[in-house]
Short mmCIF file of C-alpha atoms and ligand atoms in Angstrom, two decimals:
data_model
loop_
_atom_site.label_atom_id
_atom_site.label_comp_id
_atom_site.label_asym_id
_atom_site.label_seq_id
_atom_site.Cartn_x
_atom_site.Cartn_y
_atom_site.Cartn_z
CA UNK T 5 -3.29 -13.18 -22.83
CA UNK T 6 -3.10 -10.92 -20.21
CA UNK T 7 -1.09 -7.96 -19.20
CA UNK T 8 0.92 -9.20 -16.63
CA UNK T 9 1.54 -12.49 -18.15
CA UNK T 10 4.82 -14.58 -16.61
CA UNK T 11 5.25 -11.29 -14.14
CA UNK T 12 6.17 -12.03 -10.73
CA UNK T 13 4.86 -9.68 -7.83
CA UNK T 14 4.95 -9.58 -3.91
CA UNK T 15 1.67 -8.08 -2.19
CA UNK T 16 2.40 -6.36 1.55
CA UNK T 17 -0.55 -5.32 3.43
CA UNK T 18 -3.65 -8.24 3.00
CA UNK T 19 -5.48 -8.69 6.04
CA UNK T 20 -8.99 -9.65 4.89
CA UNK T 21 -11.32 -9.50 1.81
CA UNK T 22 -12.03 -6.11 2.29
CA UNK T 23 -8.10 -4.86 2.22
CA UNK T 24 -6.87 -2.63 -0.40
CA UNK T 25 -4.40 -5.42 -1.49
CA UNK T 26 -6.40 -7.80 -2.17
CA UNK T 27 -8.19 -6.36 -4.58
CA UNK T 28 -5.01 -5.60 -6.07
CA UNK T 29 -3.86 -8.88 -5.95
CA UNK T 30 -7.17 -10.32 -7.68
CA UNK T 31 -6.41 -7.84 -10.25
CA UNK T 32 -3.15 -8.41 -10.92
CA UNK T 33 -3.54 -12.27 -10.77
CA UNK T 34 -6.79 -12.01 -13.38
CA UNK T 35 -3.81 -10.41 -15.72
CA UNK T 36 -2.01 -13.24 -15.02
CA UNK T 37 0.94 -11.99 -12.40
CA UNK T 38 2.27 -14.92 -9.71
CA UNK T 39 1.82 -13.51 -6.85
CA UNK T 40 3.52 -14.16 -3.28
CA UNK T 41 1.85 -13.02 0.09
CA UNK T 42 2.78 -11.77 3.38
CA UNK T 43 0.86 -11.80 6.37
CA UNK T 44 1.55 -9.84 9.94
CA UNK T 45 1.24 -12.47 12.70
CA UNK T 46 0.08 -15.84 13.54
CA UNK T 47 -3.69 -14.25 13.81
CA UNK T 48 -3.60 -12.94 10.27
CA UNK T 49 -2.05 -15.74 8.46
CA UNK T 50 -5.33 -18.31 9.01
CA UNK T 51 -7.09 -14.92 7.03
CA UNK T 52 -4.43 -14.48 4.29
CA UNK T 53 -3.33 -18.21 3.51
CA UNK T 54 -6.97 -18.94 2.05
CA UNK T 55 -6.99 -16.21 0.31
CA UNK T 56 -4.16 -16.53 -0.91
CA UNK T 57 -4.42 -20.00 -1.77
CA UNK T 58 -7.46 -19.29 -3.88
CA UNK T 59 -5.36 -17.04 -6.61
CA UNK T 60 -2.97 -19.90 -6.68
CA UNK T 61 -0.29 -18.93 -4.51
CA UNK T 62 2.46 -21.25 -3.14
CA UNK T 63 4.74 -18.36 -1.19
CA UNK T 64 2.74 -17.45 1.76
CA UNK T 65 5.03 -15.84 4.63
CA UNK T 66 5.20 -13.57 7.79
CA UNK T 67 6.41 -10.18 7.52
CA UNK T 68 5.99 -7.32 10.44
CA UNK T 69 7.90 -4.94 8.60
CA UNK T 70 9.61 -3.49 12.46
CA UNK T 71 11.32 -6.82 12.09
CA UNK T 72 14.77 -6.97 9.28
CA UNK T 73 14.62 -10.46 9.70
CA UNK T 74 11.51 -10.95 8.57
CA UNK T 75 12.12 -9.24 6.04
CA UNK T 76 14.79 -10.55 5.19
CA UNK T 77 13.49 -14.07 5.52
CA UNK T 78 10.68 -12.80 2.73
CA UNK T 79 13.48 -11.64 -0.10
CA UNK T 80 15.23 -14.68 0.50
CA UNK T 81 12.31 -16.92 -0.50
CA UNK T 82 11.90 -14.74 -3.27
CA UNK T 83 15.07 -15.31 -4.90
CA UNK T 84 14.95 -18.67 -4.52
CA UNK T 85 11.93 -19.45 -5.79
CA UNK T 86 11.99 -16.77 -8.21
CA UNK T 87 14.98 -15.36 -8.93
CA UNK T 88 13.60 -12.36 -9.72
CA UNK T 89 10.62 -9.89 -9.05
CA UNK T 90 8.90 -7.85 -11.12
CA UNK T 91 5.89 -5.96 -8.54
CA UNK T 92 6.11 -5.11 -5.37
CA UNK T 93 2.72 -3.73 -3.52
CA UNK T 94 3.29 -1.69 -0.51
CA UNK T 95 -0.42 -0.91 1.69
CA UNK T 96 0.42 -1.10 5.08
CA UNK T 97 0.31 1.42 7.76
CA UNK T 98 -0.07 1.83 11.51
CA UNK T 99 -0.12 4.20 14.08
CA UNK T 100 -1.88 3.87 17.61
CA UNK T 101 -5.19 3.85 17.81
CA UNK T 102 -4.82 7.22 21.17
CA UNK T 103 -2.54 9.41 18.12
CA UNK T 104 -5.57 9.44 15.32
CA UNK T 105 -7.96 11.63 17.49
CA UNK T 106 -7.43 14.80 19.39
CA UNK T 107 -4.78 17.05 18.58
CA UNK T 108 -1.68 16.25 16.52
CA UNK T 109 -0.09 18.78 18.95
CA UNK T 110 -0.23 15.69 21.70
CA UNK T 111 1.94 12.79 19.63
CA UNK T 112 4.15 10.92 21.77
CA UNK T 113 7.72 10.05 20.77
CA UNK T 114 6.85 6.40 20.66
CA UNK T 115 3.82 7.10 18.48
CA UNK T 116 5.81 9.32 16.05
CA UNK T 117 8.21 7.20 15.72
CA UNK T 118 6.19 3.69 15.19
CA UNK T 119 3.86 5.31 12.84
CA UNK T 120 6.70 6.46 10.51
CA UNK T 121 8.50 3.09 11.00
CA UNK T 122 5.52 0.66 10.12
CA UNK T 123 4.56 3.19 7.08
CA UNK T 124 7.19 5.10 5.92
CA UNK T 125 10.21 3.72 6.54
CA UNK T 126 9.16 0.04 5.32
CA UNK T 127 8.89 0.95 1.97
CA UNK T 128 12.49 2.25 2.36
CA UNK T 129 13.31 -0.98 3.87
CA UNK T 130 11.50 -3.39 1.23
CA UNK T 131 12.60 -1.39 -1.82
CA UNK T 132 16.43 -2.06 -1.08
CA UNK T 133 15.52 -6.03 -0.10
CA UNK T 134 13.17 -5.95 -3.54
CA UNK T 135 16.28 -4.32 -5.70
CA UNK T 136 18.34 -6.74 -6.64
CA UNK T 137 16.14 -9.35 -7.47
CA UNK T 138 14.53 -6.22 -9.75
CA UNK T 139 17.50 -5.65 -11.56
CA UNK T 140 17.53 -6.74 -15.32
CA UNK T 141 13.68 -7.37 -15.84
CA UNK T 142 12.52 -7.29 -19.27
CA UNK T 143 9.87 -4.71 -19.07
CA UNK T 144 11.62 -3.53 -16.07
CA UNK T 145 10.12 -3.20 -12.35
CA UNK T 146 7.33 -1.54 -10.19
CA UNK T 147 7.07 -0.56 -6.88
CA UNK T 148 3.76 0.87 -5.35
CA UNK T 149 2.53 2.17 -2.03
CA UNK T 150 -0.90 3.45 -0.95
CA UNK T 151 -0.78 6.85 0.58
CA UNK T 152 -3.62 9.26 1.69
CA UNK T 153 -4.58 13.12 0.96
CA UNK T 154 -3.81 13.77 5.07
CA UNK T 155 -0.07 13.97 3.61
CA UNK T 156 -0.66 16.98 1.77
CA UNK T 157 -3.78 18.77 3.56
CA UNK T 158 -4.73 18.04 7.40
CA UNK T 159 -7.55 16.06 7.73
CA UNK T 160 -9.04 15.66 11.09
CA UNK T 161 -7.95 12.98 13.46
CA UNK T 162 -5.27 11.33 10.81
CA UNK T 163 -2.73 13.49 12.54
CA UNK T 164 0.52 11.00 12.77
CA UNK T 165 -0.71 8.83 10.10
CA UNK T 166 -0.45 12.55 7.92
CA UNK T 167 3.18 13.00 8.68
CA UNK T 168 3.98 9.66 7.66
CA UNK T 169 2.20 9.84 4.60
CA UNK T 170 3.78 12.88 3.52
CA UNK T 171 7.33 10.75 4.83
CA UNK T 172 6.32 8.00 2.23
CA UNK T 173 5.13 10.28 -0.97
CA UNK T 174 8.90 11.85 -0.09
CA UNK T 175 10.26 8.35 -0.05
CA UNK T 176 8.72 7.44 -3.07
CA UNK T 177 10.29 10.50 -5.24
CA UNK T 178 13.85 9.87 -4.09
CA UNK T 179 13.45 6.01 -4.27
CA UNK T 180 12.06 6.79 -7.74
CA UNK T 181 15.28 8.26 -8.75
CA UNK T 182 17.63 6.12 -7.32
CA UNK T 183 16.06 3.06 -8.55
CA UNK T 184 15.02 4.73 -11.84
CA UNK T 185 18.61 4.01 -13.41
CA UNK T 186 17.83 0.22 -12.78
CA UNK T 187 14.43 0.62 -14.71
CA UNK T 188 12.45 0.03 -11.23
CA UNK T 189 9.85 3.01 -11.78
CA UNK T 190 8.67 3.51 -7.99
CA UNK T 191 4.67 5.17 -7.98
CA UNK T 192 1.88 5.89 -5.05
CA UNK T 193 -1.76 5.35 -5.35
CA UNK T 194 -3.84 8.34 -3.19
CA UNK T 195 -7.18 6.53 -2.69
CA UNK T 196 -9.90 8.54 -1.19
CA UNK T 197 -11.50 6.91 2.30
CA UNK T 198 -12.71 3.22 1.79
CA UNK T 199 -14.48 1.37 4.66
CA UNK T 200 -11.15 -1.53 5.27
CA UNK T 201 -10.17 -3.01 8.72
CA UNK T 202 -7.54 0.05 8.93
CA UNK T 203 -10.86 2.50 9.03
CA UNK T 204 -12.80 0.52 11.58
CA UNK T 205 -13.31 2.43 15.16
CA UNK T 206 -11.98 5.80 13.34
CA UNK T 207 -14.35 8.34 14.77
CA UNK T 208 -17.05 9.72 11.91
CA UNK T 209 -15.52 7.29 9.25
CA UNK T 210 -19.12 7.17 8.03
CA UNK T 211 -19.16 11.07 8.49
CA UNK T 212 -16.32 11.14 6.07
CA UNK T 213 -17.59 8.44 3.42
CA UNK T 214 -20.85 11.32 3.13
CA UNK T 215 -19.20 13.79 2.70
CA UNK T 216 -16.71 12.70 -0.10
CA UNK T 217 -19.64 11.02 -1.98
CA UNK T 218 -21.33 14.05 -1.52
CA UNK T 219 -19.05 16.72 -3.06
CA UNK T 220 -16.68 14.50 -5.40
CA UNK T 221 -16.91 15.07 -8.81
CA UNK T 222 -18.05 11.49 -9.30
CA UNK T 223 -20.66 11.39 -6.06
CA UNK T 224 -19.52 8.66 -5.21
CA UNK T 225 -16.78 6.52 -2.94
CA UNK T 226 -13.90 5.30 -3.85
CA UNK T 227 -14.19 1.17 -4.29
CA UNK T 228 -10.67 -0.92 -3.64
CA UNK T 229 -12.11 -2.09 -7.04
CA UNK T 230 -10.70 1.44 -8.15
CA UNK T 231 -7.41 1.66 -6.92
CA UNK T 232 -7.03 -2.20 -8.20
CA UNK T 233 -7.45 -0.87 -12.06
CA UNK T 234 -4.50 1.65 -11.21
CA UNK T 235 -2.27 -0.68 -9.66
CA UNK T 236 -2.31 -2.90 -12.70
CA UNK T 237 -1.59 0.13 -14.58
CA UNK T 238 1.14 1.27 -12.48
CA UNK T 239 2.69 -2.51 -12.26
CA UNK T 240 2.35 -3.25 -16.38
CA UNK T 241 4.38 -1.72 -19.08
CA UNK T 242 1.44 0.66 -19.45
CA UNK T 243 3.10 2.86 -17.18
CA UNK T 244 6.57 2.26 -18.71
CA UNK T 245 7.55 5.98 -18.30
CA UNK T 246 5.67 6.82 -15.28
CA UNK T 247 7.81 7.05 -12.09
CA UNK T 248 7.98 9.15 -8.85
CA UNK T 249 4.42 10.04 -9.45
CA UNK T 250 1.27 10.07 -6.73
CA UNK T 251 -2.37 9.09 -9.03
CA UNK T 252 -5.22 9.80 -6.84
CA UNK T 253 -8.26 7.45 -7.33
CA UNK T 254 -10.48 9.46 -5.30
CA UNK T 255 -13.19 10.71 -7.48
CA UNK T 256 -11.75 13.65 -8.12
CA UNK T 257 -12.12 14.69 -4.43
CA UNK T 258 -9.16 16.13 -4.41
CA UNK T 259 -9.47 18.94 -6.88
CA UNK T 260 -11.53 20.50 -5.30
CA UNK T 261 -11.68 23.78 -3.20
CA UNK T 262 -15.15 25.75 -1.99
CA UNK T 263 -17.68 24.09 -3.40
P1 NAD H 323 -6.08 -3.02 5.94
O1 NAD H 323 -6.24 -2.98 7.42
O2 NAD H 323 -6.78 -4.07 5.20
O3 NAD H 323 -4.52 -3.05 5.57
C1 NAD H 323 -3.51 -2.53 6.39
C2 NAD H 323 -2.44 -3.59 6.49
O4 NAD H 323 -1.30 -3.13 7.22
C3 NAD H 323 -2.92 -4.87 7.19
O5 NAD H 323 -2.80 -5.96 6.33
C4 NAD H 323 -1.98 -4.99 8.36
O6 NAD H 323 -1.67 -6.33 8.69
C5 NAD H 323 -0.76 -4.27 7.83
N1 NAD H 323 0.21 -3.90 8.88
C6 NAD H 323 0.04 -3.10 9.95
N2 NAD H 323 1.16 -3.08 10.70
C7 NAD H 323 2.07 -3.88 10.07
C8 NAD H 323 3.43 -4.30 10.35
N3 NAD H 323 4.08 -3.88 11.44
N4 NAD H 323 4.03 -5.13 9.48
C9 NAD H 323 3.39 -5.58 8.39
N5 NAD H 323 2.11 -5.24 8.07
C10 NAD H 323 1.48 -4.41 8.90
O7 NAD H 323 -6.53 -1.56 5.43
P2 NAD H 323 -6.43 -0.84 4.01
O8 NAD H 323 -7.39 0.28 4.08
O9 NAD H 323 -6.51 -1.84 2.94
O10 NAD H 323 -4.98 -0.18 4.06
C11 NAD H 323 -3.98 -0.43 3.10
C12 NAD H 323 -3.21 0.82 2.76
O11 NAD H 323 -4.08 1.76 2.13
C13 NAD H 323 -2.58 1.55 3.94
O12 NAD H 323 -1.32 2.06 3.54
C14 NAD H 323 -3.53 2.71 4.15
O13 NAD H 323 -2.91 3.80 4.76
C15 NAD H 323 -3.90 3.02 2.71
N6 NAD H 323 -5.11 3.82 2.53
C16 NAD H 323 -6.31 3.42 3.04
C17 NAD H 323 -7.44 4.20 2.85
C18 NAD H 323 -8.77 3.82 3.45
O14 NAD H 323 -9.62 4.70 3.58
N7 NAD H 323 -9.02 2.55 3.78
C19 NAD H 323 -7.36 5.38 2.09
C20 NAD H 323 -6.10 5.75 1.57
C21 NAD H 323 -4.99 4.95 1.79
O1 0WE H 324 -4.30 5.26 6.34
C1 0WE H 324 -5.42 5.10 6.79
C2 0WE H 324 -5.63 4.33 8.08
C3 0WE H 324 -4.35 3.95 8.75
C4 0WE H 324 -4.47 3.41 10.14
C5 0WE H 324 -5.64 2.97 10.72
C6 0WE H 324 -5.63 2.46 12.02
C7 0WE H 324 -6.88 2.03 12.72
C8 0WE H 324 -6.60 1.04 13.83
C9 0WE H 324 -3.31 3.35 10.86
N1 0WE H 324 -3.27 2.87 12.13
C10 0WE H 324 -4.41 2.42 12.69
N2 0WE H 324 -4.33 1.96 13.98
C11 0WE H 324 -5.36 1.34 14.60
O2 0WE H 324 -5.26 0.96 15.79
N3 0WE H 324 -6.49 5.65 6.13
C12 0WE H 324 -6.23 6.51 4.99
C13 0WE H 324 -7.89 5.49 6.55
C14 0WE H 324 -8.22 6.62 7.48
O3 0WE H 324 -7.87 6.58 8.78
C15 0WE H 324 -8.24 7.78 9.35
C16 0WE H 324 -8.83 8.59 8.38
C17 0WE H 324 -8.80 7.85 7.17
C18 0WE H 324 -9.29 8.31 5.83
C19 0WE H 324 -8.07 8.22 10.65
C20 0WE H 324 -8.53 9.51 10.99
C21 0WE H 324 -9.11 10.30 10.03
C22 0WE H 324 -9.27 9.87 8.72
#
């Protein structure tokens, strides 16, 4: 018996064994969620489709969320296969590599605008593909996306990436009530910095991992293992009256001020 029992869920954003969701997925699955995957690329999908494979899944497709065909492609399998969803994981982002150092001040047009696209926008853009086939659930529906404290506070060198977080928490409230009438309860995760393939070549990563397990409450990181444990609250009926929220699994990082 587990919590997610005969729930059906769609998990955006697995590179390798070291992404966010997978660890996610592994949870969910070990609570006994299907699960289907999407990878970006040809290059990503000989990572993904083992992993994948390993947890049982059958639906294994391409999504680069710039593309509404893709996309499209994706909720199409979904219904047939499915007819119906019941989780939808959201933790992708992307900005180039030249807009997450020096000042914010320099962002190019192109940069603004791809960084909000890949990580704002999609969640816009998979939420209204995800709808109807959320419609009518039993326990109704969860969406979740994986944001970062540079929305709300600058942190150094996250520059774009901090505008389009704060884009996507903003999504997230007003997706939250718009789907909310369906019973699709729409949620963000806030973990704190977690070595992944999306930190690698950021400048004083390591700088940053010290001083968050230095000063956090806990003294520690963050694991993905954490944010897992709240994204099968967030997707089970746990969470049945929690929507529009942000839940930071940071340690407690962020309540902090002079310490
Ligand atoms: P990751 O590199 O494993 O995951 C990022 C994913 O984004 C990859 O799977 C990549 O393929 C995907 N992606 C990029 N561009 C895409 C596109 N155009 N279409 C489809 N997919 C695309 O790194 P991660 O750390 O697991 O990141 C997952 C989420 O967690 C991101 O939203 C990230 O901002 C967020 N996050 C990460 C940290 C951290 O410190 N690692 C902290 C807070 C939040
Ligand atoms: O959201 C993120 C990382 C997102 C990200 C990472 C990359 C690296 C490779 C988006 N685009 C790219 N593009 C690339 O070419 N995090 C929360 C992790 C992160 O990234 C930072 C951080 C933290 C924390 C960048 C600067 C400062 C802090």
């Amino acid at each position: 018996m587990g919590l997610l029992d005969g729930k059906k869920g769609v998990i955006f954003g697995v590179a390798n064994d070291r992404s966010i969701a997978w660890a996610i997925a592994r949870k969910l699955r070990g609570e006994g969620a299907d699960l289907a995957f999407t990878y970006l690329g040809d290059a990503m999908e000989k990572r993904v489709r083992p992993l994948a494979e390993s947890l049982g899944s059958e639906i294994i497709l391409p999504c680069d969320v710039t593309i509404d065909a893709e996309m499209d492609a994706v909720f199409e399998v979904l219904g047939e296969e499915w007819g119906g969803l019941d989780i939808l994981v959201h933790s992708l982002a992307f900005a180039n590599k030249e807009e997450l150092k020096g000042d914010f001040a320099n962002t190019s047009r192109e940069g603004f605008a791809l960084a909000m696209d890949v990580s704002a926008f999609s969640l816009v853009a998979l939420s209204q593909r995800a709808r109807p086939l959320m419609q009518g659930r039993e326990d109704g529906a969860s969406i979740m996306a994986m944001t970062y404290y540079g929305a709300e506070k600058v942190v150094k060198n996250y520059n774009v990436m901090g505008v389009a977080k704060a884009a996507l928490e903003a999504s997230v409230t007003y997706l939250a009530e718009d789907l909310g009438k369906e019973n699709i309860r729409v949620n963000s995760i806030s973990p704190g910095p977690i070595k992944t393939l999306a930190a690698m070549g950021i400048s004083d990563f390591k700088a940053m991992l010290d001083e968050v397990s230095g000063r956090a409450p806990l003294r520690r990181n963050a694991t993905q293992d954490d944010v897992a444990g709240t994204a099968v609250y967030l997707a089970s009926s746990l969470s049945s009256g929690v929507t529009g929220e942000n839940i930071y699994v940071d340690c407690g990082y962020n309540i902090l001020g002079i310490s």
